[in-house]
Amino acid sequence: MNLSNQKILIVGGGSGMGLALARRCFEAGAMVIIAGRSGDRLQQASEALGNPAGLDVAVVDIAREAQVAALFAEIGGLDHIVSTAADIDGAYRLLPELDLKAAQRMVDSKLFGPLLLAKHGAPRLAAGGSMTFISGIAAYRPAARGSVVAAVNAALEGLVRALAVELAPIRVNAVSPGWVDTTIWAQVAGDRKAEMLAAMAERLPVGRVGQPEDIADAIFFLIGNGFATGTTLHVEGGHRLV
């Protein structure tokens, strides 16, 4: 797919799936804005990408409406919006240990954040533009400690379907990853990260857990497929089957 002269905002582009997508989009000729809450992380991501001329960075908390509105006022017109942002710190807990504030932060990052991106970003999108958000396997295979994660992912997919109707012809889709080897697993599993990922790899039909590039490729597909909207693309190595 050729993305020459197209402009793409990637929230969460400072690491993991978002950074992998930014690299993929540059390879296709796009201009990219990577955004997130940490200026240091964004700067490190820019350096990892080689500080290309077509890259901009923007510090923003997408849970704060004033910041989201200011972001779109600054960057102007766009072709595509993607958010891979997720704040799960403290939200992946058994109910007796769950801190409501941590749960609310996750809702803010994965549900209200995308809602605000749609509210303020849709008027900036070109004809044929798209939005893509990240849900996850927990909505389909919930586990103990994952009640908040499961609920938010399921709610996000409902939001995607509703936005696809309301914002048409702008296309709105979700990618639902399975277990992907990113830094987020350090928050979930701590020192047991490698052990847990290896155990899951043995269960999956594909024989491995995902890599950020696997999810970036799925997002890239949805950006370019003009006949896909209101859908959830599952990229989880067969996790729903086992």
mmCIF file of C-alpha atoms in Angstrom:
data_model
loop_
_atom_site.group_PDB
_atom_site.id
_atom_site.type_symbol
_atom_site.label_atom_id
_atom_site.label_comp_id
_atom_site.label_asym_id
_atom_site.label_seq_id
_atom_site.Cartn_x
_atom_site.Cartn_y
_atom_site.Cartn_z
ATOM 1 C CA MET A 1 0.000 0.000 0.000
ATOM 2 C CA ASN A 2 1.272 3.452 -0.939
ATOM 3 C CA LEU A 3 0.630 6.113 1.715
ATOM 4 C CA SER A 4 2.583 8.902 0.033
ATOM 5 C CA ASN A 5 1.436 12.334 1.189
ATOM 6 C CA GLN A 6 -0.973 10.829 3.716
ATOM 7 C CA LYS A 7 -0.849 12.045 7.304
ATOM 8 C CA ILE A 8 -1.386 9.612 10.166
ATOM 9 C CA LEU A 9 -1.745 10.261 13.901
ATOM 10 C CA ILE A 10 -0.659 7.338 16.086
ATOM 11 C CA VAL A 11 -1.503 7.753 19.773
ATOM 12 C CA GLY A 12 0.672 5.342 21.714
ATOM 13 C CA GLY A 13 3.293 5.571 18.984
ATOM 14 C CA GLY A 14 6.134 5.844 21.454
ATOM 15 C CA SER A 15 6.468 2.111 22.002
ATOM 16 C CA GLY A 16 5.224 -1.381 21.181
ATOM 17 C CA MET A 17 2.518 -1.769 18.555
ATOM 18 C CA GLY A 18 2.268 1.966 17.916
ATOM 19 C CA LEU A 19 5.987 2.311 17.250
ATOM 20 C CA ALA A 20 5.939 -0.726 14.956
ATOM 21 C CA LEU A 21 3.041 0.830 13.048
ATOM 22 C CA ALA A 22 4.860 4.147 12.736
ATOM 23 C CA ARG A 23 7.798 2.357 11.146
ATOM 24 C CA ARG A 24 5.453 0.478 8.801
ATOM 25 C CA CYS A 25 3.727 3.690 7.726
ATOM 26 C CA PHE A 26 7.027 5.452 7.046
ATOM 27 C CA GLU A 27 8.055 2.575 4.831
ATOM 28 C CA ALA A 28 4.866 3.217 2.841
ATOM 29 C CA GLY A 29 5.640 6.910 2.437
ATOM 30 C CA ALA A 30 3.349 8.449 5.076
ATOM 31 C CA MET A 31 3.860 11.489 7.264
ATOM 32 C CA VAL A 32 3.401 10.405 10.875
ATOM 33 C CA ILE A 33 2.659 12.092 14.184
ATOM 34 C CA ILE A 34 3.371 9.907 17.207
ATOM 35 C CA ALA A 35 1.604 11.048 20.350
ATOM 36 C CA GLY A 36 1.508 10.039 23.992
ATOM 37 C CA ARG A 37 1.864 11.264 27.547
ATOM 38 C CA SER A 38 5.642 10.854 27.872
ATOM 39 C CA GLY A 39 7.826 13.315 25.995
ATOM 40 C CA ASP A 40 10.931 11.277 26.841
ATOM 41 C CA ARG A 41 9.430 8.096 25.406
ATOM 42 C CA LEU A 42 8.365 9.896 22.236
ATOM 43 C CA GLN A 43 11.848 11.320 21.799
ATOM 44 C CA GLN A 44 13.365 7.867 22.203
ATOM 45 C CA ALA A 45 10.910 6.526 19.618
ATOM 46 C CA SER A 46 11.846 9.303 17.204
ATOM 47 C CA GLU A 47 15.501 8.388 17.586
ATOM 48 C CA ALA A 48 14.704 4.707 17.072
ATOM 49 C CA LEU A 49 12.999 5.644 13.795
ATOM 50 C CA GLY A 50 16.029 7.667 12.716
ATOM 51 C CA ASN A 51 14.465 11.109 13.317
ATOM 52 C CA PRO A 52 12.979 11.211 9.796
ATOM 53 C CA ALA A 53 11.830 14.487 8.281
ATOM 54 C CA GLY A 54 8.227 13.309 8.027
ATOM 55 C CA LEU A 55 7.892 12.602 11.747
ATOM 56 C CA ASP A 56 6.352 14.877 14.384
ATOM 57 C CA VAL A 57 5.764 14.172 18.050
ATOM 58 C CA ALA A 58 2.977 15.465 20.280
ATOM 59 C CA VAL A 59 2.631 15.150 24.043
ATOM 60 C CA VAL A 60 -1.033 14.632 24.929
ATOM 61 C CA ASP A 61 -3.230 12.873 27.476
ATOM 62 C CA ILE A 62 -6.203 11.669 25.423
ATOM 63 C CA ALA A 63 -8.319 11.369 28.576
ATOM 64 C CA ARG A 64 -8.308 15.183 28.860
ATOM 65 C CA GLU A 65 -10.632 16.790 26.362
ATOM 66 C CA ALA A 66 -8.924 20.183 26.305
ATOM 67 C CA GLN A 67 -5.632 18.538 25.369
ATOM 68 C CA VAL A 68 -7.253 16.486 22.620
ATOM 69 C CA ALA A 69 -8.957 19.546 21.156
ATOM 70 C CA ALA A 70 -5.690 21.490 21.263
ATOM 71 C CA LEU A 71 -3.838 18.617 19.568
ATOM 72 C CA PHE A 72 -6.161 18.586 16.556
ATOM 73 C CA ALA A 73 -6.174 22.386 16.341
ATOM 74 C CA GLU A 74 -2.389 22.248 16.088
ATOM 75 C CA ILE A 75 -1.923 19.391 13.617
ATOM 76 C CA GLY A 76 -4.801 20.260 11.281
ATOM 77 C CA GLY A 77 -6.008 17.884 8.587
ATOM 78 C CA LEU A 78 -5.370 14.154 8.721
ATOM 79 C CA ASP A 79 -5.999 10.999 6.737
ATOM 80 C CA HIS A 80 -5.980 8.391 9.515
ATOM 81 C CA ILE A 81 -6.130 8.222 13.319
ATOM 82 C CA VAL A 82 -4.906 5.235 15.320
ATOM 83 C CA SER A 83 -4.773 4.716 19.075
ATOM 84 C CA THR A 84 -2.894 1.867 20.717
ATOM 85 C CA ALA A 85 -2.824 3.631 24.103
ATOM 86 C CA ALA A 86 -3.708 1.623 27.216
ATOM 87 C CA ASP A 87 -3.057 2.427 30.877
ATOM 88 C CA ILE A 88 -3.526 -0.874 32.728
ATOM 89 C CA ASP A 89 -1.308 -0.033 35.699
ATOM 90 C CA GLY A 90 -3.129 -1.341 38.750
ATOM 91 C CA ALA A 91 -6.233 -2.401 36.785
ATOM 92 C CA TYR A 92 -5.283 -6.065 36.289
ATOM 93 C CA ARG A 93 -6.210 -7.260 39.780
ATOM 94 C CA LEU A 94 -8.525 -9.616 41.606
ATOM 95 C CA LEU A 95 -11.645 -7.793 42.771
ATOM 96 C CA PRO A 96 -10.667 -7.549 46.480
ATOM 97 C CA GLU A 97 -7.426 -5.820 45.417
ATOM 98 C CA LEU A 98 -8.872 -3.599 42.713
ATOM 99 C CA ASP A 99 -8.399 0.140 43.089
ATOM 100 C CA LEU A 100 -11.262 1.988 41.413
ATOM 101 C CA LYS A 101 -8.974 4.844 40.392
ATOM 102 C CA ALA A 102 -6.772 2.394 38.482
ATOM 103 C CA ALA A 103 -9.853 0.982 36.774
ATOM 104 C CA GLN A 104 -10.971 4.482 35.857
ATOM 105 C CA ARG A 105 -7.576 5.249 34.322
ATOM 106 C CA MET A 106 -7.949 2.236 32.068
ATOM 107 C CA VAL A 107 -11.448 3.292 31.041
ATOM 108 C CA ASP A 108 -10.104 6.770 30.316
ATOM 109 C CA SER A 109 -7.243 5.515 28.134
ATOM 110 C CA LYS A 110 -9.072 2.814 26.159
ATOM 111 C CA LEU A 111 -12.677 4.041 25.987
ATOM 112 C CA PHE A 112 -13.067 7.743 26.687
ATOM 113 C CA GLY A 113 -9.757 8.500 24.968
ATOM 114 C CA PRO A 114 -10.900 6.982 21.665
ATOM 115 C CA LEU A 115 -14.266 8.687 22.099
ATOM 116 C CA LEU A 116 -12.553 12.075 22.400
ATOM 117 C CA LEU A 117 -10.274 11.314 19.458
ATOM 118 C CA ALA A 118 -13.375 10.604 17.397
ATOM 119 C CA LYS A 119 -15.224 13.692 18.614
ATOM 120 C CA HIS A 120 -12.427 16.119 17.821
ATOM 121 C CA GLY A 121 -10.622 14.183 15.097
ATOM 122 C CA ALA A 122 -13.492 13.295 12.773
ATOM 123 C CA PRO A 123 -13.901 16.878 11.503
ATOM 124 C CA ARG A 124 -10.192 16.884 10.599
ATOM 125 C CA LEU A 125 -10.232 13.671 8.571
ATOM 126 C CA ALA A 126 -10.092 13.675 4.809
ATOM 127 C CA ALA A 127 -12.657 11.889 2.666
ATOM 128 C CA GLY A 128 -11.870 8.192 2.835
ATOM 129 C CA GLY A 129 -10.222 8.643 6.219
ATOM 130 C CA SER A 130 -10.234 6.076 8.993
ATOM 131 C CA MET A 131 -9.888 5.501 12.721
ATOM 132 C CA THR A 132 -8.523 2.307 14.213
ATOM 133 C CA PHE A 133 -8.520 1.366 17.897
ATOM 134 C CA ILE A 134 -7.154 -1.590 19.882
ATOM 135 C CA SER A 135 -9.410 -3.869 21.908
ATOM 136 C CA GLY A 136 -8.133 -7.308 22.949
ATOM 137 C CA ILE A 137 -8.604 -11.010 23.581
ATOM 138 C CA ALA A 138 -9.797 -10.415 27.156
ATOM 139 C CA ALA A 139 -13.205 -9.453 25.772
ATOM 140 C CA TYR A 140 -13.541 -13.042 24.491
ATOM 141 C CA ARG A 141 -11.352 -15.080 26.845
ATOM 142 C CA PRO A 142 -11.547 -13.266 30.200
ATOM 143 C CA ALA A 143 -9.433 -14.475 33.069
ATOM 144 C CA ALA A 144 -9.297 -13.910 36.806
ATOM 145 C CA ARG A 145 -7.872 -10.432 37.502
ATOM 146 C CA GLY A 146 -9.044 -9.291 34.083
ATOM 147 C CA SER A 147 -12.589 -8.090 34.719
ATOM 148 C CA VAL A 148 -11.816 -4.437 33.983
ATOM 149 C CA VAL A 149 -9.733 -5.282 30.914
ATOM 150 C CA ALA A 150 -12.461 -7.546 29.540
ATOM 151 C CA ALA A 151 -15.183 -4.965 30.129
ATOM 152 C CA VAL A 152 -13.277 -2.083 28.556
ATOM 153 C CA ASN A 153 -12.275 -4.074 25.481
ATOM 154 C CA ALA A 154 -15.867 -5.188 24.916
ATOM 155 C CA ALA A 155 -17.131 -1.638 25.389
ATOM 156 C CA LEU A 156 -14.589 -0.286 22.908
ATOM 157 C CA GLU A 157 -15.788 -2.689 20.236
ATOM 158 C CA GLY A 158 -19.346 -1.501 20.802
ATOM 159 C CA LEU A 159 -18.152 2.088 20.461
ATOM 160 C CA VAL A 160 -16.395 1.233 17.185
ATOM 161 C CA ARG A 161 -19.609 -0.127 15.683
ATOM 162 C CA ALA A 162 -21.592 2.919 16.778
ATOM 163 C CA LEU A 163 -18.992 5.371 15.462
ATOM 164 C CA ALA A 164 -18.850 3.561 12.119
ATOM 165 C CA VAL A 165 -22.554 4.346 11.717
ATOM 166 C CA GLU A 166 -22.520 7.886 13.074
ATOM 167 C CA LEU A 167 -19.352 9.065 11.327
ATOM 168 C CA ALA A 168 -19.863 7.346 7.955
ATOM 169 C CA PRO A 169 -18.298 7.497 5.413
ATOM 170 C CA ILE A 170 -15.308 7.752 7.773
ATOM 171 C CA ARG A 171 -14.307 4.173 8.507
ATOM 172 C CA VAL A 172 -13.932 3.080 12.129
ATOM 173 C CA ASN A 173 -12.485 -0.308 13.079
ATOM 174 C CA ALA A 174 -10.796 -2.218 15.887
ATOM 175 C CA VAL A 175 -7.970 -4.714 16.042
ATOM 176 C CA SER A 176 -8.223 -7.318 18.796
ATOM 177 C CA PRO A 177 -4.771 -8.698 19.635
ATOM 178 C CA GLY A 178 -4.055 -11.792 21.637
ATOM 179 C CA TRP A 179 -1.003 -12.071 23.852
ATOM 180 C CA VAL A 180 1.695 -9.826 22.358
ATOM 181 C CA ASP A 181 5.241 -9.501 23.686
ATOM 182 C CA THR A 182 5.310 -5.849 24.714
ATOM 183 C CA THR A 183 6.411 -3.959 27.819
ATOM 184 C CA ILE A 184 2.830 -3.983 29.098
ATOM 185 C CA TRP A 185 3.426 -7.563 30.236
ATOM 186 C CA ALA A 186 5.914 -6.326 32.804
ATOM 187 C CA GLN A 187 2.964 -4.625 34.515
ATOM 188 C CA VAL A 188 0.744 -7.699 34.227
ATOM 189 C CA ALA A 189 3.180 -10.482 35.083
ATOM 190 C CA GLY A 190 6.251 -8.836 36.580
ATOM 191 C CA ASP A 191 9.165 -11.266 36.841
ATOM 192 C CA ARG A 192 6.982 -14.071 35.455
ATOM 193 C CA LYS A 193 6.562 -12.394 32.060
ATOM 194 C CA ALA A 194 8.789 -14.804 30.101
ATOM 195 C CA GLU A 195 7.281 -17.837 31.831
ATOM 196 C CA MET A 196 3.689 -16.767 31.145
ATOM 197 C CA LEU A 197 4.338 -15.904 27.499
ATOM 198 C CA ALA A 198 6.126 -19.217 26.928
ATOM 199 C CA ALA A 199 3.204 -21.130 28.451
ATOM 200 C CA MET A 200 0.729 -19.343 26.203
ATOM 201 C CA ALA A 201 2.893 -19.969 23.139
ATOM 202 C CA GLU A 202 2.610 -23.698 23.789
ATOM 203 C CA ARG A 203 -1.204 -23.440 23.842
ATOM 204 C CA LEU A 204 -1.690 -21.409 20.690
ATOM 205 C CA PRO A 205 -2.210 -23.060 17.300
ATOM 206 C CA VAL A 206 0.502 -20.874 15.763
ATOM 207 C CA GLY A 207 3.018 -21.964 18.411
ATOM 208 C CA ARG A 208 4.089 -18.492 19.488
ATOM 209 C CA VAL A 209 2.819 -15.289 21.040
ATOM 210 C CA GLY A 210 2.447 -12.166 18.942
ATOM 211 C CA GLN A 211 4.986 -9.486 18.179
ATOM 212 C CA PRO A 212 4.210 -5.764 17.820
ATOM 213 C CA GLU A 213 4.764 -6.056 14.071
ATOM 214 C CA ASP A 214 1.934 -8.597 13.796
ATOM 215 C CA ILE A 215 -0.536 -6.068 15.153
ATOM 216 C CA ALA A 216 0.977 -3.206 13.163
ATOM 217 C CA ASP A 217 0.379 -5.195 9.971
ATOM 218 C CA ALA A 218 -3.277 -5.693 10.931
ATOM 219 C CA ILE A 219 -3.795 -1.990 11.591
ATOM 220 C CA PHE A 220 -2.037 -1.181 8.346
ATOM 221 C CA PHE A 221 -4.471 -3.457 6.501
ATOM 222 C CA LEU A 222 -7.500 -1.685 7.992
ATOM 223 C CA ILE A 223 -6.072 1.730 7.155
ATOM 224 C CA GLY A 224 -5.865 0.738 3.511
ATOM 225 C CA ASN A 225 -9.008 -1.352 3.063
ATOM 226 C CA GLY A 226 -11.756 1.024 1.984
ATOM 227 C CA PHE A 227 -14.484 -1.602 2.384
ATOM 228 C CA ALA A 228 -13.836 -2.391 6.066
ATOM 229 C CA THR A 229 -15.742 -0.466 8.721
ATOM 230 C CA GLY A 230 -17.430 -1.234 12.018
ATOM 231 C CA THR A 231 -15.464 -4.457 12.280
ATOM 232 C CA THR A 232 -13.064 -6.091 14.695
ATOM 233 C CA LEU A 233 -10.065 -7.824 13.158
ATOM 234 C CA HIS A 234 -8.818 -10.645 15.401
ATOM 235 C CA VAL A 235 -5.064 -11.192 15.399
ATOM 236 C CA GLU A 236 -4.511 -13.588 18.277
ATOM 237 C CA GLY A 237 -2.822 -16.725 16.999
ATOM 238 C CA GLY A 238 -5.975 -18.798 17.374
ATOM 239 C CA HIS A 239 -6.457 -17.933 21.052
ATOM 240 C CA ARG A 240 -10.252 -17.914 20.730
ATOM 241 C CA LEU A 241 -10.100 -21.565 19.621
ATOM 242 C CA VAL A 242 -8.257 -22.964 22.636
#
